């Protein structure tokens, strides 16, 4: 009897212990699944491209405006070209008229903003595109619109490579322009030196009255005269003149009577 009672108590304890351990095992299983999901869903940064930047718009402004929608990482603005900057600076100085110091600030043409999560970047680019930049009335960018575009599968390393490539292209273009300017300068200096030599040679006794002789190609008349001077050349010249005169007479008759001009051509012997 005692053995049967012990077995019944053990059988009663087993389900109780199983019911006590099942929630803990379920929690551990859920935590492991969440950790596995978190490892699979790794946070990937996303980059948003800004195609329009108003004057006096700085990286600090875009960071303050976009930080309300998500965590913002790196920000890069492309400054305007040096030629355009110098032109604007000169225009500001001329507008001031020398009375007071001209106020000119460097502007930017385009920019890139990195969000820590690409899902936030997609949401920001889709919701803020073509909307006013400044929400407050006194904001200087109230009447400017966002021009945002999410760059799919674009990382910050790609941006660095793109900027390095643009710098290399700019250097090569500048090097080519400098080489072209150097060639033009050398040609001008050679021409000046040649002119100086010509002017210095004007007083040479070998060239009386400062006359110069240049070798030119013989004209058609000179070539005919040379051919006529050869033995039998006069007869060939006379025959060629007769053929030319006959051809001109036939053309004149064709024009008068409306007949087609003769197409046959007489070859010179």
GROMACS .gro file of C-alpha atoms in nm:
model
  269
    1UNK     CA    1   0.000   0.000   0.000
    2UNK     CA    2   0.279   0.240   0.086
    3UNK     CA    3   0.447   0.173  -0.251
    4UNK     CA    4   0.122   0.249  -0.434
    5UNK     CA    5   0.080   0.574  -0.241
    6UNK     CA    6   0.439   0.681  -0.327
    7UNK     CA    7   0.381   0.609  -0.696
    8UNK     CA    8   0.057   0.810  -0.696
    9UNK     CA    9   0.233   1.105  -0.527
   10UNK     CA   10   0.518   1.091  -0.781
   11UNK     CA   11   0.269   1.081  -1.067
   12UNK     CA   12   0.092   1.386  -0.921
   13UNK     CA   13   0.422   1.576  -0.879
   14UNK     CA   14   0.540   1.516  -1.238
   15UNK     CA   15   0.263   1.715  -1.414
   16UNK     CA   16   0.297   1.993  -1.157
   17UNK     CA   17   0.672   2.020  -1.222
   18UNK     CA   18   0.609   2.011  -1.597
   19UNK     CA   19   0.353   2.291  -1.569
   20UNK     CA   20   0.601   2.499  -1.364
   21UNK     CA   21   0.890   2.460  -1.617
   22UNK     CA   22   0.693   2.504  -1.943
   23UNK     CA   23   0.654   2.890  -1.920
   24UNK     CA   24   1.026   2.934  -1.850
   25UNK     CA   25   1.116   2.717  -2.146
   26UNK     CA   26   0.873   2.910  -2.365
   27UNK     CA   27   1.025   3.242  -2.258
   28UNK     CA   28   1.375   3.116  -2.329
   29UNK     CA   29   1.259   2.992  -2.667
   30UNK     CA   30   1.100   3.329  -2.748
   31UNK     CA   31   1.414   3.516  -2.645
   32UNK     CA   32   1.628   3.293  -2.866
   33UNK     CA   33   1.389   3.348  -3.158
   34UNK     CA   34   1.395   3.725  -3.105
   35UNK     CA   35   1.774   3.721  -3.093
   36UNK     CA   36   1.783   3.519  -3.416
   37UNK     CA   37   1.539   3.761  -3.581
   38UNK     CA   38   1.745   4.056  -3.458
   39UNK     CA   39   2.058   3.901  -3.603
   40UNK     CA   40   1.882   3.846  -3.935
   41UNK     CA   41   1.726   4.197  -3.943
   42UNK     CA   42   2.051   4.385  -3.906
   43UNK     CA   43   2.014   4.762  -3.918
   44UNK     CA   44   2.144   4.887  -4.254
   45UNK     CA   45   2.205   5.259  -4.309
   46UNK     CA   46   2.038   5.438  -4.597
   47UNK     CA   47   2.135   5.750  -4.791
   48UNK     CA   48   1.902   6.024  -4.914
   49UNK     CA   49   2.006   6.258  -5.195
   50UNK     CA   50   1.923   6.630  -5.177
   51UNK     CA   51   1.899   6.778  -5.525
   52UNK     CA   52   1.822   7.137  -5.422
   53UNK     CA   53   1.988   7.339  -5.147
   54UNK     CA   54   1.871   7.699  -5.096
   55UNK     CA   55   2.121   7.978  -5.027
   56UNK     CA   56   2.272   7.984  -4.677
   57UNK     CA   57   2.152   7.627  -4.615
   58UNK     CA   58   2.411   7.443  -4.406
   59UNK     CA   59   2.460   7.081  -4.291
   60UNK     CA   60   2.357   7.186  -3.940
   61UNK     CA   61   2.019   7.299  -4.073
   62UNK     CA   62   1.946   6.970  -4.250
   63UNK     CA   63   2.057   6.775  -3.944
   64UNK     CA   64   1.824   6.971  -3.717
   65UNK     CA   65   1.531   6.939  -3.959
   66UNK     CA   66   1.566   6.568  -4.034
   67UNK     CA   67   1.665   6.449  -3.687
   68UNK     CA   68   1.299   6.471  -3.587
   69UNK     CA   69   1.220   6.175  -3.816
   70UNK     CA   70   1.512   5.948  -3.731
   71UNK     CA   71   1.875   5.922  -3.632
   72UNK     CA   72   2.095   6.107  -3.881
   73UNK     CA   73   2.453   5.997  -3.939
   74UNK     CA   74   2.697   6.158  -4.178
   75UNK     CA   75   2.608   6.460  -4.392
   76UNK     CA   76   2.799   6.590  -4.692
   77UNK     CA   77   2.727   6.898  -4.905
   78UNK     CA   78   2.895   6.959  -5.241
   79UNK     CA   79   3.022   7.320  -5.259
   80UNK     CA   80   2.963   7.523  -5.571
   81UNK     CA   81   3.228   7.559  -5.839
   82UNK     CA   82   3.516   7.796  -5.773
   83UNK     CA   83   3.446   8.000  -6.087
   84UNK     CA   84   3.082   8.052  -5.987
   85UNK     CA   85   3.189   8.140  -5.633
   86UNK     CA   86   3.436   8.403  -5.753
   87UNK     CA   87   3.178   8.547  -5.991
   88UNK     CA   88   2.919   8.579  -5.714
   89UNK     CA   89   3.175   8.731  -5.482
   90UNK     CA   90   3.272   8.992  -5.743
   91UNK     CA   91   2.905   9.071  -5.804
   92UNK     CA   92   2.847   9.117  -5.431
   93UNK     CA   93   3.150   9.346  -5.406
   94UNK     CA   94   3.034   9.557  -5.702
   95UNK     CA   95   2.683   9.581  -5.558
   96UNK     CA   96   2.826   9.705  -5.229
   97UNK     CA   97   3.011   9.981  -5.415
   98UNK     CA   98   3.300   9.991  -5.171
   99UNK     CA   99   3.090  10.166  -4.906
  100UNK     CA  100   3.068   9.865  -4.683
  101UNK     CA  101   3.210   9.518  -4.673
  102UNK     CA  102   3.029   9.283  -4.908
  103UNK     CA  103   2.857   8.992  -4.736
  104UNK     CA  104   2.902   8.671  -4.931
  105UNK     CA  105   2.865   8.319  -4.801
  106UNK     CA  106   2.965   8.000  -4.972
  107UNK     CA  107   2.667   7.807  -5.107
  108UNK     CA  108   2.621   7.440  -5.192
  109UNK     CA  109   2.469   7.269  -5.494
  110UNK     CA  110   2.373   6.919  -5.371
  111UNK     CA  111   2.398   6.702  -5.063
  112UNK     CA  112   2.379   6.351  -4.918
  113UNK     CA  113   2.233   6.256  -4.579
  114UNK     CA  114   2.289   5.918  -4.415
  115UNK     CA  115   2.025   5.770  -4.184
  116UNK     CA  116   2.112   5.490  -3.944
  117UNK     CA  117   1.817   5.285  -4.070
  118UNK     CA  118   1.735   5.262  -4.438
  119UNK     CA  119   1.365   5.213  -4.361
  120UNK     CA  120   1.361   5.555  -4.199
  121UNK     CA  121   1.544   5.698  -4.501
  122UNK     CA  122   1.284   5.555  -4.739
  123UNK     CA  123   0.999   5.686  -4.528
  124UNK     CA  124   1.153   6.034  -4.502
  125UNK     CA  125   1.222   6.057  -4.877
  126UNK     CA  126   0.868   5.946  -4.962
  127UNK     CA  127   0.689   6.172  -4.712
  128UNK     CA  128   0.893   6.495  -4.732
  129UNK     CA  129   0.951   6.515  -5.107
  130UNK     CA  130   0.804   6.838  -5.256
  131UNK     CA  131   0.702   6.971  -4.913
  132UNK     CA  132   0.814   7.300  -4.752
  133UNK     CA  133   1.147   7.285  -4.571
  134UNK     CA  134   1.058   7.518  -4.287
  135UNK     CA  135   0.743   7.462  -4.084
  136UNK     CA  136   0.760   7.793  -3.899
  137UNK     CA  137   0.658   8.120  -4.060
  138UNK     CA  138   0.981   8.297  -3.972
  139UNK     CA  139   1.196   8.021  -4.117
  140UNK     CA  140   1.415   8.148  -4.404
  141UNK     CA  141   1.352   7.820  -4.590
  142UNK     CA  142   0.973   7.827  -4.561
  143UNK     CA  143   0.917   7.882  -4.934
  144UNK     CA  144   1.174   7.623  -5.045
  145UNK     CA  145   1.068   7.265  -5.113
  146UNK     CA  146   1.248   6.945  -5.028
  147UNK     CA  147   1.395   6.761  -5.325
  148UNK     CA  148   1.469   6.420  -5.177
  149UNK     CA  149   1.544   6.085  -5.337
  150UNK     CA  150   1.634   5.761  -5.166
  151UNK     CA  151   1.939   5.597  -5.325
  152UNK     CA  152   1.872   5.226  -5.345
  153UNK     CA  153   2.174   5.007  -5.257
  154UNK     CA  154   2.397   5.313  -5.228
  155UNK     CA  155   2.652   5.328  -4.948
  156UNK     CA  156   2.882   5.597  -4.818
  157UNK     CA  157   3.183   5.424  -4.974
  158UNK     CA  158   3.020   5.464  -5.315
  159UNK     CA  159   2.986   5.836  -5.246
  160UNK     CA  160   3.353   5.860  -5.151
  161UNK     CA  161   3.454   5.683  -5.472
  162UNK     CA  162   3.228   5.911  -5.677
  163UNK     CA  163   3.377   6.225  -5.523
  164UNK     CA  164   3.732   6.096  -5.572
  165UNK     CA  165   3.654   6.024  -5.939
  166UNK     CA  166   3.514   6.376  -5.986
  167UNK     CA  167   3.827   6.528  -5.830
  168UNK     CA  168   4.047   6.320  -6.060
  169UNK     CA  169   3.848   6.428  -6.367
  170UNK     CA  170   3.871   6.791  -6.258
  171UNK     CA  171   4.248   6.762  -6.218
  172UNK     CA  172   4.288   6.603  -6.560
  173UNK     CA  173   4.076   6.874  -6.720
  174UNK     CA  174   4.282   7.144  -6.548
  175UNK     CA  175   4.604   6.974  -6.658
  176UNK     CA  176   4.481   6.961  -7.019
  177UNK     CA  177   4.383   7.329  -7.011
  178UNK     CA  178   4.725   7.425  -6.873
  179UNK     CA  179   4.899   7.221  -7.145
  180UNK     CA  180   4.686   7.386  -7.414
  181UNK     CA  181   4.765   7.733  -7.279
  182UNK     CA  182   5.135   7.645  -7.270
  183UNK     CA  183   5.129   7.531  -7.633
  184UNK     CA  184   4.957   7.852  -7.741
  185UNK     CA  185   5.210   8.060  -7.547
  186UNK     CA  186   5.504   7.873  -7.703
  187UNK     CA  187   5.360   7.922  -8.051
  188UNK     CA  188   5.316   8.294  -7.987
  189UNK     CA  189   5.673   8.327  -7.857
  190UNK     CA  190   5.811   8.141  -8.159
  191UNK     CA  191   5.616   8.369  -8.392
  192UNK     CA  192   5.750   8.677  -8.213
  193UNK     CA  193   6.106   8.547  -8.235
  194UNK     CA  194   6.065   8.473  -8.605
  195UNK     CA  195   5.935   8.825  -8.663
  196UNK     CA  196   6.232   8.969  -8.480
  197UNK     CA  197   6.469   8.773  -8.701
  198UNK     CA  198   6.291   8.902  -9.011
  199UNK     CA  199   6.314   9.259  -8.887
  200UNK     CA  200   6.682   9.216  -8.805
  201UNK     CA  201   6.752   9.075  -9.152
  202UNK     CA  202   6.603   9.380  -9.326
  203UNK     CA  203   6.936   9.564  -9.291
  204UNK     CA  204   7.133   9.276  -9.442
  205UNK     CA  205   7.340   9.369  -9.752
  206UNK     CA  206   7.254   9.037  -9.917
  207UNK     CA  207   6.893   9.158  -9.952
  208UNK     CA  208   6.893   9.498 -10.126
  209UNK     CA  209   6.591   9.722 -10.065
  210UNK     CA  210   6.468   9.472  -9.809
  211UNK     CA  211   6.299   9.250 -10.070
  212UNK     CA  212   6.198   8.896  -9.991
  213UNK     CA  213   6.154   8.605 -10.230
  214UNK     CA  214   5.921   8.316 -10.167
  215UNK     CA  215   5.887   7.990 -10.360
  216UNK     CA  216   5.532   7.934 -10.484
  217UNK     CA  217   5.359   7.666 -10.682
  218UNK     CA  218   5.359   7.715 -11.060
  219UNK     CA  219   5.030   7.834 -11.203
  220UNK     CA  220   4.838   7.661 -11.481
  221UNK     CA  221   4.964   7.907 -11.739
  222UNK     CA  222   5.323   7.845 -11.634
  223UNK     CA  223   5.271   7.470 -11.662
  224UNK     CA  224   5.128   7.511 -12.014
  225UNK     CA  225   5.418   7.732 -12.110
  226UNK     CA  226   5.663   7.470 -11.988
  227UNK     CA  227   5.485   7.198 -12.185
  228UNK     CA  228   5.483   7.416 -12.494
  229UNK     CA  229   5.856   7.478 -12.459
  230UNK     CA  230   5.926   7.106 -12.490
  231UNK     CA  231   5.985   6.952 -12.835
  232UNK     CA  232   5.645   6.899 -12.997
  233UNK     CA  233   5.474   7.088 -12.721
  234UNK     CA  234   5.348   7.370 -12.942
  235UNK     CA  235   5.148   7.131 -13.157
  236UNK     CA  236   4.989   6.970 -12.851
  237UNK     CA  237   4.910   7.313 -12.709
  238UNK     CA  238   4.753   7.423 -13.039
  239UNK     CA  239   4.547   7.101 -13.054
  240UNK     CA  240   4.431   7.149 -12.694
  241UNK     CA  241   4.325   7.507 -12.768
  242UNK     CA  242   4.132   7.393 -13.076
  243UNK     CA  243   3.955   7.124 -12.875
  244UNK     CA  244   3.862   7.373 -12.603
  245UNK     CA  245   3.726   7.616 -12.863
  246UNK     CA  246   3.524   7.342 -13.037
  247UNK     CA  247   3.381   7.227 -12.704
  248UNK     CA  248   3.276   7.581 -12.617
  249UNK     CA  249   3.114   7.627 -12.961
  250UNK     CA  250   2.917   7.303 -12.923
  251UNK     CA  251   2.797   7.411 -12.582
  252UNK     CA  252   2.686   7.747 -12.722
  253UNK     CA  253   2.494   7.582 -13.008
  254UNK     CA  254   2.330   7.344 -12.764
  255UNK     CA  255   2.210   7.636 -12.555
  256UNK     CA  256   2.072   7.815 -12.862
  257UNK     CA  257   1.888   7.521 -13.021
  258UNK     CA  258   1.800   7.337 -12.700
  259UNK     CA  259   1.999   7.027 -12.784
  260UNK     CA  260   2.172   6.839 -12.501
  261UNK     CA  261   2.537   6.931 -12.461
  262UNK     CA  262   2.790   6.681 -12.594
  263UNK     CA  263   2.900   6.433 -12.332
  264UNK     CA  264   3.201   6.301 -12.524
  265UNK     CA  265   3.531   6.433 -12.403
  266UNK     CA  266   3.846   6.430 -12.608
  267UNK     CA  267   4.150   6.305 -12.425
  268UNK     CA  268   4.479   6.471 -12.480
  269UNK     CA  269   4.739   6.248 -12.647
   0.00000   0.00000   0.00000
